[in-house]
mmCIF file of C-alpha atoms in Angstrom:
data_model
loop_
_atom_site.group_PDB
_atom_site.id
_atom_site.type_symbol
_atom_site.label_atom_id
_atom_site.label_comp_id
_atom_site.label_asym_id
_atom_site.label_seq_id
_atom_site.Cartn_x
_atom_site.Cartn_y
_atom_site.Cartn_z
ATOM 1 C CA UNK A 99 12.972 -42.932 -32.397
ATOM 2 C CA UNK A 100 11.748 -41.556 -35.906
ATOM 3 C CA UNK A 101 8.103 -42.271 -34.529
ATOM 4 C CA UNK A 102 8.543 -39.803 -31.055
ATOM 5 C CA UNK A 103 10.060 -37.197 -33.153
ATOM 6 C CA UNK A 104 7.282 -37.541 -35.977
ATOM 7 C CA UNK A 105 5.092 -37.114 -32.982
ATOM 8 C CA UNK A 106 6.648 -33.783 -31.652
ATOM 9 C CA UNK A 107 7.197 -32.444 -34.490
ATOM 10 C CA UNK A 108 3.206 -32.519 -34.833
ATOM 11 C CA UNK A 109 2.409 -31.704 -31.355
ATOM 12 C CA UNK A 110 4.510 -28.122 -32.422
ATOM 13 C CA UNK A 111 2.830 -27.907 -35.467
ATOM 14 C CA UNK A 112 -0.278 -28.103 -34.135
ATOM 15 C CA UNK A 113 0.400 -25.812 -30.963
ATOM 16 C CA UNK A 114 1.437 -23.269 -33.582
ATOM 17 C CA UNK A 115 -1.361 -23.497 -35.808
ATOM 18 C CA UNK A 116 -3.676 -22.513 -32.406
ATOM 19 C CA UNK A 117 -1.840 -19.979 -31.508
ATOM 20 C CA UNK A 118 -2.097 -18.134 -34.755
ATOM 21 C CA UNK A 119 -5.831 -19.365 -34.881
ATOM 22 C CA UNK A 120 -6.218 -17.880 -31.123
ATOM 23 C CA UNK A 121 -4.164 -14.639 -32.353
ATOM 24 C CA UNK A 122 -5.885 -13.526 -35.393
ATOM 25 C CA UNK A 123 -9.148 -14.171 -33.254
ATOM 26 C CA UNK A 124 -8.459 -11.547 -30.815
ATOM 27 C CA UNK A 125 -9.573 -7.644 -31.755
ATOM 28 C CA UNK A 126 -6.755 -5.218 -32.763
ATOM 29 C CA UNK A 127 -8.087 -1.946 -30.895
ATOM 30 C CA UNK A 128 -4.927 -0.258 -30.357
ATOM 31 C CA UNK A 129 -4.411 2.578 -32.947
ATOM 32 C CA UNK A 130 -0.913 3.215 -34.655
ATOM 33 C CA UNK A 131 1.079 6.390 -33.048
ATOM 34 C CA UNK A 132 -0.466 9.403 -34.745
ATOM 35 C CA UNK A 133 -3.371 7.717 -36.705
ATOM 36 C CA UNK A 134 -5.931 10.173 -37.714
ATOM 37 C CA UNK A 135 -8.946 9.640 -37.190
ATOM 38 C CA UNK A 136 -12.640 11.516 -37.933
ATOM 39 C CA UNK A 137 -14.695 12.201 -35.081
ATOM 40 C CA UNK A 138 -18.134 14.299 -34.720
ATOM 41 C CA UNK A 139 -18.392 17.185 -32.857
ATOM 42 C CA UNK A 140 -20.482 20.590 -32.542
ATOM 43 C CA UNK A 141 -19.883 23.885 -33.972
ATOM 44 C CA UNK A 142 -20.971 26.292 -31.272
ATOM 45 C CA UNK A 143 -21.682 29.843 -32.414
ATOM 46 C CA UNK A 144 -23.792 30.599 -29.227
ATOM 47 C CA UNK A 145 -20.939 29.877 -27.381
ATOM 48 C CA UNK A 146 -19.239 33.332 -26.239
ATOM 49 C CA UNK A 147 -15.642 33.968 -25.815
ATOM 50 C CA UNK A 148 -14.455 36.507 -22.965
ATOM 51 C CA UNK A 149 -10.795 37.410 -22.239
ATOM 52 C CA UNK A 150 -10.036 39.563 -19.688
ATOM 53 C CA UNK A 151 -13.099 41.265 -19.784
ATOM 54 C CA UNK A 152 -13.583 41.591 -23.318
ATOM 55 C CA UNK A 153 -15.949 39.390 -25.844
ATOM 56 C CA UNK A 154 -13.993 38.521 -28.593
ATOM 57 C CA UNK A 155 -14.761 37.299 -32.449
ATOM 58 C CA UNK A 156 -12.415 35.111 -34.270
ATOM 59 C CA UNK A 157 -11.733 35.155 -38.255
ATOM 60 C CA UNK A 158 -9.673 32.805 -40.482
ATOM 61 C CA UNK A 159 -7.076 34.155 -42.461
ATOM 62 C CA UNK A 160 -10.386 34.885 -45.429
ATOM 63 C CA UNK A 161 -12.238 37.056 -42.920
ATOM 64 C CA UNK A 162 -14.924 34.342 -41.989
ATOM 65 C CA UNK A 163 -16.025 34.449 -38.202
ATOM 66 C CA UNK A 164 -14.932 31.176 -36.843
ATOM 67 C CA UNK A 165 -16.754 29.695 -33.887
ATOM 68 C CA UNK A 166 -16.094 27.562 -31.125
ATOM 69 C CA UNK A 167 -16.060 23.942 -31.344
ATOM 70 C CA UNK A 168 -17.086 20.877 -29.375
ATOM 71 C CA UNK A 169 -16.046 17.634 -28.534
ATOM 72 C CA UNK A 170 -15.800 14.845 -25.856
ATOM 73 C CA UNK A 171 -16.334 17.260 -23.308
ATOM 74 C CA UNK A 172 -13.824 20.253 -24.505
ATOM 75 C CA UNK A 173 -14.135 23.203 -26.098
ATOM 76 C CA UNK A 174 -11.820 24.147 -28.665
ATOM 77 C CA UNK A 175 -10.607 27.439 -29.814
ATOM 78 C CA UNK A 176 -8.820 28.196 -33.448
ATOM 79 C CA UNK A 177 -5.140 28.548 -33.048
ATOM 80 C CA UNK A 178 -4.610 31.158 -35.358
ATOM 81 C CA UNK A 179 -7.170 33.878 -33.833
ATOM 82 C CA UNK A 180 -5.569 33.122 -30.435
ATOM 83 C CA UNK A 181 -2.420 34.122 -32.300
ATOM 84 C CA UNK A 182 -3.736 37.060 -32.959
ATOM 85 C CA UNK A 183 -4.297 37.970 -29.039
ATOM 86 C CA UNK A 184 -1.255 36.421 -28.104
ATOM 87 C CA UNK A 185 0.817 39.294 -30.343
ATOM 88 C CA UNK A 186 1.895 36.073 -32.400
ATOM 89 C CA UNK A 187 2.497 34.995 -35.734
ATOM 90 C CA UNK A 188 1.293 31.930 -36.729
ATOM 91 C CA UNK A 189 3.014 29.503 -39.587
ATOM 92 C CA UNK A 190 1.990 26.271 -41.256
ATOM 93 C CA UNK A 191 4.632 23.832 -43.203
ATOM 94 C CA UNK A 192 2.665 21.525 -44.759
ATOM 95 C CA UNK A 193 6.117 19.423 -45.256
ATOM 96 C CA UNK A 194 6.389 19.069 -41.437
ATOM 97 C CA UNK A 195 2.726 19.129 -40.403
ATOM 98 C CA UNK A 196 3.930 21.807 -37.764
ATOM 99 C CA UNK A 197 2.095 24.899 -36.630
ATOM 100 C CA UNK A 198 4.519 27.301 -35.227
ATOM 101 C CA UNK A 199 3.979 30.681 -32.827
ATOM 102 C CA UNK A 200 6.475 33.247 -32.747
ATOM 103 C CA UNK A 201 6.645 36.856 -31.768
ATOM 104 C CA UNK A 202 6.347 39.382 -32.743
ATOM 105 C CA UNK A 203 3.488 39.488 -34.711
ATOM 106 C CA UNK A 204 4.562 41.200 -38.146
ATOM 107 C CA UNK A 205 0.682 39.962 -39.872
ATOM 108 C CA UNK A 206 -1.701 42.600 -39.063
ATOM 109 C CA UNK A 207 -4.990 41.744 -37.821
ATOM 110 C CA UNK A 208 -7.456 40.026 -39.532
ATOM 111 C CA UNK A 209 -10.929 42.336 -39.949
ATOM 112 C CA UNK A 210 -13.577 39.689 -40.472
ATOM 113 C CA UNK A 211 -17.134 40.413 -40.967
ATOM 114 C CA UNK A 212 -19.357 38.817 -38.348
ATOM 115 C CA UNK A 213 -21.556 35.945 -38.880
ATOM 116 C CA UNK A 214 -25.298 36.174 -38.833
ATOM 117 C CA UNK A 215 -26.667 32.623 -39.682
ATOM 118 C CA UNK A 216 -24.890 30.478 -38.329
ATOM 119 C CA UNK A 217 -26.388 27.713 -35.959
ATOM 120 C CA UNK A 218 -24.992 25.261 -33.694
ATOM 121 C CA UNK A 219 -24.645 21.825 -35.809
ATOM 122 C CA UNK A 220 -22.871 18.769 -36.062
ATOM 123 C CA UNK A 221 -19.683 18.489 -37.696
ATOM 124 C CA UNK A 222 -17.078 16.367 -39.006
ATOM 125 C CA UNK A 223 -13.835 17.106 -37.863
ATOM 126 C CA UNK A 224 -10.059 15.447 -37.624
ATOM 127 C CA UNK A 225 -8.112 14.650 -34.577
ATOM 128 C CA UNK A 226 -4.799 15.606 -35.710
ATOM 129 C CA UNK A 227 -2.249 13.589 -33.095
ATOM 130 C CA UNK A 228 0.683 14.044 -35.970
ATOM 131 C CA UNK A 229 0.633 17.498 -35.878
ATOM 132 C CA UNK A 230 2.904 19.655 -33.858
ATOM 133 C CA UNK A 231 2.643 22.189 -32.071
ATOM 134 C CA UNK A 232 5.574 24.545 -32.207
ATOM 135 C CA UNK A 233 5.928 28.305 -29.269
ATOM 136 C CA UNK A 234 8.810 29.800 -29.859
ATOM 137 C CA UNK A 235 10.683 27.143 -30.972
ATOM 138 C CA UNK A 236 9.206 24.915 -28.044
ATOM 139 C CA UNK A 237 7.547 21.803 -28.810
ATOM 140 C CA UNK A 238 3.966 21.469 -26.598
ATOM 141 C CA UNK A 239 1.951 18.736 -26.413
ATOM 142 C CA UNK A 240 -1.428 19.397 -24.187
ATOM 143 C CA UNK A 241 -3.380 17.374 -21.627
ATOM 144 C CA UNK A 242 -7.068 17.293 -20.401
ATOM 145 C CA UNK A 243 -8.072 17.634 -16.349
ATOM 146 C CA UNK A 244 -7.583 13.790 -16.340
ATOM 147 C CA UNK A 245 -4.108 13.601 -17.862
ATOM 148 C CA UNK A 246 -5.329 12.307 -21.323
ATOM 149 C CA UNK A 247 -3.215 13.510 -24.046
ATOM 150 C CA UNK A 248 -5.379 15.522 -26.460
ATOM 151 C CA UNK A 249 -4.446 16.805 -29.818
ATOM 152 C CA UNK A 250 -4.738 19.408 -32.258
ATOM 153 C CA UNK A 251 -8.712 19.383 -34.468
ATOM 154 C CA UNK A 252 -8.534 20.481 -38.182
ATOM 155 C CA UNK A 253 -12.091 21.802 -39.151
ATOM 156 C CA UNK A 254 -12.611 23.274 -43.002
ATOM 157 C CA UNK A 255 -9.024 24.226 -43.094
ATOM 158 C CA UNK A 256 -9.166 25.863 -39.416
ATOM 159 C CA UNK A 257 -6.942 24.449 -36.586
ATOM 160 C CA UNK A 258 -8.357 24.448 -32.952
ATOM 161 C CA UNK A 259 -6.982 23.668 -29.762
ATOM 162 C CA UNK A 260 -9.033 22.510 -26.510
ATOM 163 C CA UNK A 261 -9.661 25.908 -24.622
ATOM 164 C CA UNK A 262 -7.375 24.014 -21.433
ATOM 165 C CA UNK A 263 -4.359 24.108 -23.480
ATOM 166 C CA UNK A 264 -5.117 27.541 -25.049
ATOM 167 C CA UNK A 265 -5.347 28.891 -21.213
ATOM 168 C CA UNK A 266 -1.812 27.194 -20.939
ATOM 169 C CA UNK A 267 -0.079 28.966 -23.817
ATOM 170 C CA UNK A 268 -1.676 32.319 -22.780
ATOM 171 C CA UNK A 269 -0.816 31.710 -19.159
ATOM 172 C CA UNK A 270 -4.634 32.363 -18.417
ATOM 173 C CA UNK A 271 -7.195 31.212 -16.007
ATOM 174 C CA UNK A 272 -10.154 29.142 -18.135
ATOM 175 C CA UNK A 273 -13.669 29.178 -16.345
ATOM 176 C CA UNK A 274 -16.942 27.953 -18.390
ATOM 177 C CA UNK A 275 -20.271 29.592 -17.382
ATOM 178 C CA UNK A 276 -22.621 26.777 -18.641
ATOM 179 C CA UNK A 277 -26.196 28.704 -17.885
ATOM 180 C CA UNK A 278 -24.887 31.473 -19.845
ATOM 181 C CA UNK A 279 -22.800 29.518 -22.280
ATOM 182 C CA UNK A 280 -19.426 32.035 -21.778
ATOM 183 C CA UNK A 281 -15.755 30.581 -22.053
ATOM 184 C CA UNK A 282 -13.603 33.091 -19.596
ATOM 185 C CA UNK A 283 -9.940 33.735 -20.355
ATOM 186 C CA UNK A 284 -9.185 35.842 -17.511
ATOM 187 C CA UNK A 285 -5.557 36.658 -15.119
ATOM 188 C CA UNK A 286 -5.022 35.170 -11.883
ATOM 189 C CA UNK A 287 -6.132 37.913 -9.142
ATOM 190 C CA UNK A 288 -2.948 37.056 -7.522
ATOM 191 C CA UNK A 289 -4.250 37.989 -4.331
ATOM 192 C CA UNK A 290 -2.624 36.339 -1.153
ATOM 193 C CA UNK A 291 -6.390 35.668 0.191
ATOM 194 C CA UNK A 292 -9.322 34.071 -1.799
ATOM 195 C CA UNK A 293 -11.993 33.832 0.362
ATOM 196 C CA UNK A 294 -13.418 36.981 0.778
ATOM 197 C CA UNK A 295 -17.139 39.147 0.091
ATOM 198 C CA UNK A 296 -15.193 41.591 -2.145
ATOM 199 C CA UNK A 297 -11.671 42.613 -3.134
ATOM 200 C CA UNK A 298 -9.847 46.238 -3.582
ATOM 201 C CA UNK A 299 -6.913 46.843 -4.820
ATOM 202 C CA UNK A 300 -4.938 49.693 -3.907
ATOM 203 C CA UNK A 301 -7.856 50.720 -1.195
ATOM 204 C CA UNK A 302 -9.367 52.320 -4.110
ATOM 205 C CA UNK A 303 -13.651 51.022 -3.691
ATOM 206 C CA UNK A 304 -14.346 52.170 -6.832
ATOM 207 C CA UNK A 305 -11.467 50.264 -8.415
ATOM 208 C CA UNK A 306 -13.141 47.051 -7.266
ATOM 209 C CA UNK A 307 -12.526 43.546 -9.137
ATOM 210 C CA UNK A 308 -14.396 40.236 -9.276
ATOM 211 C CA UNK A 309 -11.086 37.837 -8.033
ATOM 212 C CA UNK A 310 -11.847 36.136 -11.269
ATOM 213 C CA UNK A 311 -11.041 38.401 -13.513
ATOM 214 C CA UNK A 312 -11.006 42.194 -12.172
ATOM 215 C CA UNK A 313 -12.812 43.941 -14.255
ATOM 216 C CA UNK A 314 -13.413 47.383 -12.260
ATOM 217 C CA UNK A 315 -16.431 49.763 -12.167
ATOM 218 C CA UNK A 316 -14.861 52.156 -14.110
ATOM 219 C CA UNK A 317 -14.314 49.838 -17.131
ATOM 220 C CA UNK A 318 -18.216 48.268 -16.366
ATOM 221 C CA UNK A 319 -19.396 51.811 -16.738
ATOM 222 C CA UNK A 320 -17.202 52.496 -20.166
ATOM 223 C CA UNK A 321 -18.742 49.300 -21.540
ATOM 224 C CA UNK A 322 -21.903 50.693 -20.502
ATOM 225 C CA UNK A 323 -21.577 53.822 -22.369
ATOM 226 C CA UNK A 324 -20.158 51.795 -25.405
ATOM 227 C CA UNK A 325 -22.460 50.098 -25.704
ATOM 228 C CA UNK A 326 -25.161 53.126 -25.567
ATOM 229 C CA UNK A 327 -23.265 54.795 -28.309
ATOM 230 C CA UNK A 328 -22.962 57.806 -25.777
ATOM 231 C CA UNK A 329 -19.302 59.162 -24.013
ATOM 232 C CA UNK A 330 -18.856 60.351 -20.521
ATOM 233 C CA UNK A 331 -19.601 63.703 -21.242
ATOM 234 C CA UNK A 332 -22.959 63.135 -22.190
ATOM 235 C CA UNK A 333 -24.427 61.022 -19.024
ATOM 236 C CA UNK A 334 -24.630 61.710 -15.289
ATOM 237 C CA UNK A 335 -24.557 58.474 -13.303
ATOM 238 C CA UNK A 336 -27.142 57.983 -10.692
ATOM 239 C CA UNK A 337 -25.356 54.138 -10.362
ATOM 240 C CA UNK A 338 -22.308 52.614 -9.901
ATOM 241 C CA UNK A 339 -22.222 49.326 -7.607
ATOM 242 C CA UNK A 340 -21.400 45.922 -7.389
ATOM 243 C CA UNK A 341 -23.540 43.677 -6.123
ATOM 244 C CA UNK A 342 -24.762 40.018 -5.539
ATOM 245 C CA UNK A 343 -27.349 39.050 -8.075
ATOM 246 C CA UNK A 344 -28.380 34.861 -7.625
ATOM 247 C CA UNK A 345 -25.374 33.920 -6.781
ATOM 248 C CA UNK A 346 -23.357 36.120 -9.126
ATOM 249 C CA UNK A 347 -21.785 39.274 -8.920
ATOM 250 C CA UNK A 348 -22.987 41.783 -11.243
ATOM 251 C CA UNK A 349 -22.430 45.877 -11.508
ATOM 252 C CA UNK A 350 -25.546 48.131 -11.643
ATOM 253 C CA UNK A 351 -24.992 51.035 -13.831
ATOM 254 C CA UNK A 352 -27.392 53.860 -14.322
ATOM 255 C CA UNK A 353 -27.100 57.084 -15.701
ATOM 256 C CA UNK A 354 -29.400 59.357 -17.408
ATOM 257 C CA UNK A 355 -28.427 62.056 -20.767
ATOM 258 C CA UNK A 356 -29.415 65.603 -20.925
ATOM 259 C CA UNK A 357 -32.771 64.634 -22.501
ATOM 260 C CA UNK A 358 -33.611 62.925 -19.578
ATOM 261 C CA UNK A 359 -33.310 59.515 -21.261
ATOM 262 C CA UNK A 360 -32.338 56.629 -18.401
ATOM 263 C CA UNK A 361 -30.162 53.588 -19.254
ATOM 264 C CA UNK A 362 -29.746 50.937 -16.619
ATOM 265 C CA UNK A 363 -27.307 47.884 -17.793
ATOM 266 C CA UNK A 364 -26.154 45.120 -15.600
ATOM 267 C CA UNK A 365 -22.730 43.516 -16.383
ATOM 268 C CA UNK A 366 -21.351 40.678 -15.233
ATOM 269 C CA UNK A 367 -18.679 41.357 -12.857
ATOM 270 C CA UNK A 368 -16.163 38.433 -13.939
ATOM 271 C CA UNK A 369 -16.815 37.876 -17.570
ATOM 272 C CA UNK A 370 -17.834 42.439 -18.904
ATOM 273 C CA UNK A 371 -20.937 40.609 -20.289
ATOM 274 C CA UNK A 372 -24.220 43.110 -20.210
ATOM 275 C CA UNK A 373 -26.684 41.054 -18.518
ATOM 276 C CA UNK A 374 -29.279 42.878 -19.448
ATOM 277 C CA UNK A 375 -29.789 46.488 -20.245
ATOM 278 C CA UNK A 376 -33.198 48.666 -20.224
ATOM 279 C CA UNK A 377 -33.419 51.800 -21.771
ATOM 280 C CA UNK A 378 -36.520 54.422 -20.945
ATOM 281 C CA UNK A 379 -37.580 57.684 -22.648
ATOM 282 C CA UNK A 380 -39.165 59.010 -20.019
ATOM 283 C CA UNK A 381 -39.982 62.735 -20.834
ATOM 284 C CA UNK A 382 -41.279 61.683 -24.209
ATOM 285 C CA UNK A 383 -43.805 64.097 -25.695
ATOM 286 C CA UNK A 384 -45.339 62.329 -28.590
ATOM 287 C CA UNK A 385 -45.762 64.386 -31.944
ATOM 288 C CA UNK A 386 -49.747 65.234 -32.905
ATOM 289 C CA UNK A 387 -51.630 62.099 -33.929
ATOM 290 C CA UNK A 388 -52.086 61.926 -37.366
ATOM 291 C CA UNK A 389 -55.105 59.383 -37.107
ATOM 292 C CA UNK A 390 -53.317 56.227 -38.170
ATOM 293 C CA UNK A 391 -50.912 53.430 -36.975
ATOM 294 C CA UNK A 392 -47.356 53.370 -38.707
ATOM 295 C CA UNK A 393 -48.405 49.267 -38.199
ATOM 296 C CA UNK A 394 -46.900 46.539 -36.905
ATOM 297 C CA UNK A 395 -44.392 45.844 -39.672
ATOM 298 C CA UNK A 396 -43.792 49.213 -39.254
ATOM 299 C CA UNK A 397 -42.327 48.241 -35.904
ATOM 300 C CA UNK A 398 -41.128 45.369 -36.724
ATOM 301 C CA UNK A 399 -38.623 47.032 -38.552
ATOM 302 C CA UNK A 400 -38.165 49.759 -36.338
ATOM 303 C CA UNK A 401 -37.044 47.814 -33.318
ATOM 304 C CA UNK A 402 -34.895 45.337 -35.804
ATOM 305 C CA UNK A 403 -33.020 47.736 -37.064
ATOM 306 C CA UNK A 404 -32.279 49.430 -34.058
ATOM 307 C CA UNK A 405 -30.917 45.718 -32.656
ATOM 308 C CA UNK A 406 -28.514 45.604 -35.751
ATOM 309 C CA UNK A 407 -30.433 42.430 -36.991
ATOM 310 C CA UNK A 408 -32.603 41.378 -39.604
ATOM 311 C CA UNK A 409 -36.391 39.337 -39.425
ATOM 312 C CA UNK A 410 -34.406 35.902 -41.016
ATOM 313 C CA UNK A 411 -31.639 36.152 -37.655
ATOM 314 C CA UNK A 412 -33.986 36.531 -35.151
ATOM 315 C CA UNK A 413 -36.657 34.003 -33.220
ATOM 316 C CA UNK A 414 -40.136 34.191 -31.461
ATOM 317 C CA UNK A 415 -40.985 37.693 -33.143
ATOM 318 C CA UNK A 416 -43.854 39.044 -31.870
ATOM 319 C CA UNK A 417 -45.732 42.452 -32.310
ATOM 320 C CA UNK A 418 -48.967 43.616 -30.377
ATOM 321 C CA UNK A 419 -50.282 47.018 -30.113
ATOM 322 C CA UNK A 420 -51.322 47.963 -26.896
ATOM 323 C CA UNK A 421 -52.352 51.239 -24.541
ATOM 324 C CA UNK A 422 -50.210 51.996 -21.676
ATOM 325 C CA UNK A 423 -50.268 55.457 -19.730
ATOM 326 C CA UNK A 424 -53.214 57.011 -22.077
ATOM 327 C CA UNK A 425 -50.683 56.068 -24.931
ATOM 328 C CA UNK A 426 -50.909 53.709 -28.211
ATOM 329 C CA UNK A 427 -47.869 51.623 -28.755
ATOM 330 C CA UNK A 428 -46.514 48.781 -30.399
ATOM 331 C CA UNK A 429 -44.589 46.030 -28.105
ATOM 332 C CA UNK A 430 -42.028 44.184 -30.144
ATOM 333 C CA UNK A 431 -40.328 41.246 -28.911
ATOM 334 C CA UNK A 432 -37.732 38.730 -30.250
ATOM 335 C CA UNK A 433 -34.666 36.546 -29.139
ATOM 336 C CA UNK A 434 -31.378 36.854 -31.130
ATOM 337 C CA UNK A 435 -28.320 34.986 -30.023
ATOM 338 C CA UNK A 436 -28.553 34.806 -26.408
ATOM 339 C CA UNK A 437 -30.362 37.820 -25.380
ATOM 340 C CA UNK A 438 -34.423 38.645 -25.691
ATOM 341 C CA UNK A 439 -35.291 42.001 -26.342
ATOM 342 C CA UNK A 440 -38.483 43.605 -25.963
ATOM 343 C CA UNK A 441 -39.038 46.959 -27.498
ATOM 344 C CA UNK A 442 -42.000 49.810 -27.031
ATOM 345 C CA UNK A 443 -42.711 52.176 -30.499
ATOM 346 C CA UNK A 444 -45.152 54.955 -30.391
ATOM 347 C CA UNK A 445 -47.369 54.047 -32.656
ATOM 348 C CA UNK A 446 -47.870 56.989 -34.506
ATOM 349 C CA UNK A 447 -44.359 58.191 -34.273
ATOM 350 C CA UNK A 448 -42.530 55.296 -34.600
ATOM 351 C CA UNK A 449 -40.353 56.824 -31.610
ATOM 352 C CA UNK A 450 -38.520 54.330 -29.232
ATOM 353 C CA UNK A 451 -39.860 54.797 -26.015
ATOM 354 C CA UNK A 452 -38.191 51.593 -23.914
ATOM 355 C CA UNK A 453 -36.087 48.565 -24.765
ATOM 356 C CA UNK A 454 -34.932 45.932 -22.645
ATOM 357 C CA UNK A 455 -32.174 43.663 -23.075
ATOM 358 C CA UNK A 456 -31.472 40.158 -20.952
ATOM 359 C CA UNK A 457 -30.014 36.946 -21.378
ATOM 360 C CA UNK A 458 -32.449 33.954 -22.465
ATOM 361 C CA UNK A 459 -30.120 31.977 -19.503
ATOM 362 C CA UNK A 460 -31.154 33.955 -16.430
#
């Protein structure tokens, strides 16, 4: 009797002794509830930002411009500047790890000063699953497309959100123009029919919207102008349409100024992005030649400044001086950002006779 139970008692002792072997053998892969963790992911300056219709900037709390981020797929946007557009403040208690939005904003708006170097890069930022998210009092926790849970990302003191989630809290459409590298924020249409050529509302034509978003012709042209540095009392329009333009539809704006000088811009019609722009002098009467080239640097500078950028911002500058029409100029070409520009100086005058504008995506 002594010898069987000897016997089980080391059969047990032995199973047990496996088991723990077979245990501590397996992996542990499961993470604990609201383990952070590091994770690599892309600042995106190139990236632009459009809600409803406008292109927006985003500052921390210092004034720094703040850029999109990327990871696993998702954009993400910083909570706080979305605060901002949402008429929001937003608090942080560190005790709680809780980011809270409430209205109304009583924190005026943050005037940053726009970045000029930076580049799209790798970076090292936190997935933040233990902090919480806090509107009006109402706790939120976010989702991808595919139902995955996703969480707050803490980047150099900045909080971001994925741009799905940020659509959700602003009650916002999200698109993402990939060519063109544009996140769109926009309002539902909420027309009762979607498939259509075009869309009015109110029977007004030249009211008409992209279903996207709705930006109208009128606000296309105002962009237009802005962006000229002109008002409406200044310009005749020749052009005012919306169109299809591969695949996309665009508005062609032209109008000319009392000095005969013609601007044509094309804007997207669901994001208010210019598209491209071209500007022509075209009753230019150069001033006596004075026998010599202001030179190419000359240029150079001449068209930089005019683009509002420096030589160290810009790419594939090039300068040739050429004869067109009878006439000496200087073509001037670079990229900045997204856009190419391509400029024509007089070459004795330094006078601006053409630029062009475009996206480095079409």
């Amino acid at each position: 009797m002594k010898k069987t139970m000897q016997k089980s008692r080391k059969r047990l002792g032995a199973l047990a002794l496996a088991t723990a072997m077979m245990l501590g053998a397996l992996p542990l892969t499961a993470a604990a509830p609201n383990q952070v963790t590091t994770v690599t992911g892309e600042m995106r300056p190139q990236v632009s930002v459009m809600v409803d219709g406008v292109e927006r900037d985003f500052y921390n709390a210092q004034g720094q411009q703040v850029y999109a981020v990327f990871y696993d797929g998702t954009h993400y946007l910083p909570v706080r500047a979305i605060g901002e557009l949402m008429g929001k403040n937003v608090n942080w208690d560190q005790s709680t790890l809780t980011i809270s939005l409430t209205a109304p904003r009583t924190t005026g708006t943050v005037q940053g000063t726009p970045g000029t170097a930076a580049q799209a890069q790798s970076i090292q930022m936190e997935n933040r699953p233990d902090f919480t998210i806090l509107v009006e009092g109402e706790k939120k926790s976010f989702k991808d497309a595919q139902g995955n849970a996703v969480y707050p990302m803490l980047y150099q003191g900045t909080t971001y959100l994925p741009v799905r989630a940020i659509g959700e809290l602003m009650g916002k459409n999200v698109s993402w123009n990939s060519q063109r590298a544009v996140i769109t924020l926009g309002s539902s249409s909420g027309s009762l029919v979607t498939d259509a050529d075009s869309f009015e509302q109110g029977g007004n034509q030249g009211n008409q919207q992209n279903p996207t978003t709705g930006i109208t012709l009128e606000q296309a042209k105002q962009k237009a102008l802005a962006h000229a540095g002109l008002n409406q009392n200044q310009v005749t329009f020749v052009k005012g349409k919306l169109e299809w333009d591969d695949g996309r539809q665009v508005y062609d704006v032209e109008f000319y100024t009392t000095d005969y000088k013609e601007y044509d811009y094309e804007i997207d019609a669901a994001t208010g992005a210019i598209l491209s722009y071209d500007f022509d002098a075209e009753n230019y009467i150069p001033q006596q030649n004075t026998g010599s080239y202001i030179g190419a640097e000359k240029a150079k500078s001449v068209a930089l400044a005019h683009a509002g950028v420096n030589q160290s911002q810009v790419t594939r500058l090039r300068c040739e001086l050429e004869k067109d029409d009878g006439r000496w100029e200087y073509q001037v070409e670079f990229c900045y950002g997204t856009m190419e520009y391509e400029y024509e100086i007089d070459a004795y005058t330094g006078a601006i006779l053409s630029r062009d504008m475009e996206s480095i995506y079409d």
